[in-house]
Amino acid sequence: MTDTTTGPLVIRSPQDAIAAVPYLLGFHPADSLVVVGFDGPHNTCALRLDLPTSRTGCERTAGVLARNDFRRALVLGYGPADPVAPAVADVWETLTAKGVEVVEALRVAEGRWWSMTCVDQRCCPPEGRPYDITASAVAAQATLAGHVALPDRDELARSVAPLDGPVRAAMRQATDRAERRFLAWAREGLSPARIRSRMAEEGVALLADLPSRDAPPSDDDVAWLGVLLTSMRVRDEAWVRIDEDAPGADIDFWRYVLRRVEEPYVPGPACLLAFAAFTVGDGGLANVSLDRAARADPDYSMAALLRDIIAAGIPPSKARLGMTPEELARAYADHDTPDP
C-alpha cells in the first residue's frame, strides 16, 4: 500500500519531521517507510510504503519526488531495526540516483527515534531519543490548519466506512423510496435523453440547496442524491462546486453522504470526498475514500483518474479543475439536447 499526501508544514528538525508525518498522512504510521520531500516548488510531500518495501515501490517513490522537482528528502522508518534498515538503504539509493538528496534518515519506534546517519553517542545515544509530538510547533500548526492524526490507517478507513444499525436500516428504506421515484419516470414514458435532463435539473437544485442548509440532509435527500449521482452530469456538477481553496465543508458533507448511501451508490460520493481531501493535500483520506469507490465499482473512471493523480504525486495546485458550474453547463449543452 502506498499513501501520498502534500502539505505546507515547515520541518526544521527530526522532532518536527516526526510530529509532521501523522498530520501529513492523516494517521500515525506503523511498520512503514515514509519519505518526506521538500525544498521544491510544491510545499511538502509525504509518501508512505508498507514494510517490507519492494524495489518497485522505492523506485516509484523516488520518481514521484524527482518529477515534481523536490530537491531534498527525509526518510523515516517506523518499526524494528531489521525491516527498517534495508528499506531505508533501498530508498536512499533510488532517491540519490534520481538526484534527490537525502538529508537524514530516522528510525521511529516506541516513543523514541534514532538517527541512522549519526554515530556520535553524545547527540544520538544507542537507546534513542524520546519525542513528544504534542510539544512540537508543527503539531500546533497542523491542528490550527484543521489537520487530524488518527491512531492508524485502519481508523482512518473507519472514518469513511458505512454506518450500521438503525442508520443503515433507515437508509435502506429511503433508498427503496428513491429508486421507486426514479423508476416512475420510466413508467411515465420519458425518453432516456429526457430522463438524463431531468436528473440534471433535480441534481443541480439539490446540490445548490443541501450543502448550504444548517441541518444535515435527511435520509431521503441523501438517498435521492445518491441515485442522481449515477448521472455523470450530476456527479460533475458536484465536482465543480467543491471549494478548492477551503474544502472543509465539502469534506464534511461528502463524508456524511458517503457513510449513509447504499453500496451501489458509493462511487460518486466517495470520489467527491477523495477530491475534496486531495485539494488540501490529505492523501490519506483521499486514498481510503478511493478504496471504498473501488470496492463498489472497480471500473469507476473518476476513481481511476484520481488514483493516478495521487500516485504520480501531482500537487493539488496543478490539478485544479478551473471550471465554474456555468462553464460546465455550456460544455454539456454542446453535447446534450434533450428530447421534447
XYZ file of C-alpha atoms in Angstrom, residues 18-159:
142
model
C 8.218 13.019 13.411
C 5.484 15.441 14.510
C 4.520 16.369 10.944
C 4.206 12.900 9.423
C 0.971 11.831 11.191
C -0.700 15.075 10.120
C 0.592 14.809 6.571
C -0.726 11.250 6.288
C -3.831 11.701 8.445
C -2.808 8.858 10.769
C 0.108 7.609 12.862
C 2.121 5.186 10.699
C 3.356 1.806 11.885
C 5.514 -0.764 10.074
C 6.007 1.851 7.383
C 8.632 3.707 5.428
C 7.819 7.406 4.981
C 9.702 9.684 2.614
C 9.163 13.421 3.051
C 10.158 15.533 0.067
C 10.886 19.240 0.494
C 12.934 22.103 -0.952
C 10.859 22.240 -4.106
C 8.097 24.329 -5.634
C 5.196 22.359 -4.103
C 5.400 22.670 -0.298
C 5.977 19.290 1.375
C 5.171 15.830 0.030
C 4.971 12.675 2.161
C 4.882 9.197 0.668
C 4.316 6.058 2.741
C 5.186 2.459 1.879
C 4.349 -0.667 3.840
C 7.261 -2.585 5.321
C 8.895 -4.597 3.947
C 9.245 -2.408 0.875
C 9.767 -3.538 -2.694
C 12.321 -2.214 -5.139
C 9.420 -1.114 -7.358
C 7.888 0.868 -4.515
C 11.164 2.613 -3.793
C 11.669 3.441 -7.473
C 8.139 4.824 -7.731
C 8.629 6.940 -4.603
C 11.905 8.410 -5.868
C 10.331 9.050 -9.253
C 7.434 10.998 -7.746
C 9.755 13.350 -5.869
C 12.101 13.820 -8.823
C 9.284 14.512 -11.308
C 7.871 17.163 -9.009
C 11.236 18.878 -8.530
C 11.798 18.112 -4.861
C 15.499 18.508 -4.260
C 15.835 17.015 -0.780
C 14.162 14.355 1.324
C 13.882 12.973 4.846
C 13.414 9.225 5.317
C 11.625 7.819 8.366
C 11.280 4.109 9.087
C 8.612 3.105 11.599
C 9.243 -0.221 13.273
C 12.042 -2.576 14.386
C 15.555 -2.138 13.017
C 15.584 -5.363 10.964
C 12.902 -4.373 8.419
C 13.650 -0.639 8.583
C 17.390 -0.701 7.772
C 17.210 -2.433 4.347
C 14.170 -0.363 3.353
C 15.997 2.850 4.189
C 19.061 1.682 2.252
C 16.991 0.848 -0.832
C 15.035 4.090 -0.917
C 18.192 6.118 -0.194
C 19.899 4.551 -3.196
C 16.964 5.178 -5.529
C 16.484 8.761 -4.330
C 20.159 9.529 -4.858
C 20.053 8.001 -8.333
C 17.161 10.354 -9.176
C 19.076 13.399 -7.958
C 17.181 13.817 -4.672
C 19.472 14.436 -1.690
C 18.645 12.502 1.475
C 19.471 14.840 4.368
C 18.565 12.485 7.207
C 17.184 9.018 7.897
C 15.447 8.194 11.166
C 14.053 5.085 12.749
C 10.999 5.683 14.933
C 9.632 3.155 17.410
C 8.038 3.007 20.858
C 8.188 6.741 21.524
C 11.865 7.093 20.533
C 13.841 7.964 17.424
C 17.303 7.008 16.205
C 19.378 8.737 13.564
C 20.599 6.235 11.001
C 23.362 8.577 9.856
C 24.872 9.868 13.107
C 27.350 7.804 15.164
C 28.038 10.450 17.807
C 26.580 8.998 21.015
C 26.530 12.432 22.645
C 23.634 13.526 20.416
C 22.374 10.141 19.202
C 22.626 7.624 22.055
C 22.165 3.888 21.354
C 18.901 3.840 23.321
C 17.441 6.503 21.056
C 15.947 9.856 21.942
C 12.394 10.258 23.267
C 9.997 12.539 21.447
C 6.718 14.231 22.226
C 4.673 15.141 19.180
C 2.356 17.379 21.169
C 5.277 19.585 22.205
C 6.148 20.457 18.590
C 5.109 23.715 16.976
C 4.379 21.652 13.862
C 1.594 19.800 15.667
C 0.047 23.096 16.762
C 0.329 24.457 13.239
C -1.311 21.354 11.781
C -4.121 21.385 14.327
C -4.874 25.053 13.657
C -4.980 24.259 9.945
C -7.653 21.631 10.627
C -5.500 18.528 10.132
C -6.096 15.464 12.279
C -3.909 12.462 13.040
C -5.883 9.306 13.742
C -4.282 6.395 15.631
C -3.666 4.308 12.496
C -4.732 3.813 8.891
C -7.495 1.407 9.884
C -9.055 4.142 11.999
C -8.879 6.489 9.020
C -10.639 3.867 6.884
C -13.318 3.510 9.547
C -13.968 7.250 9.310
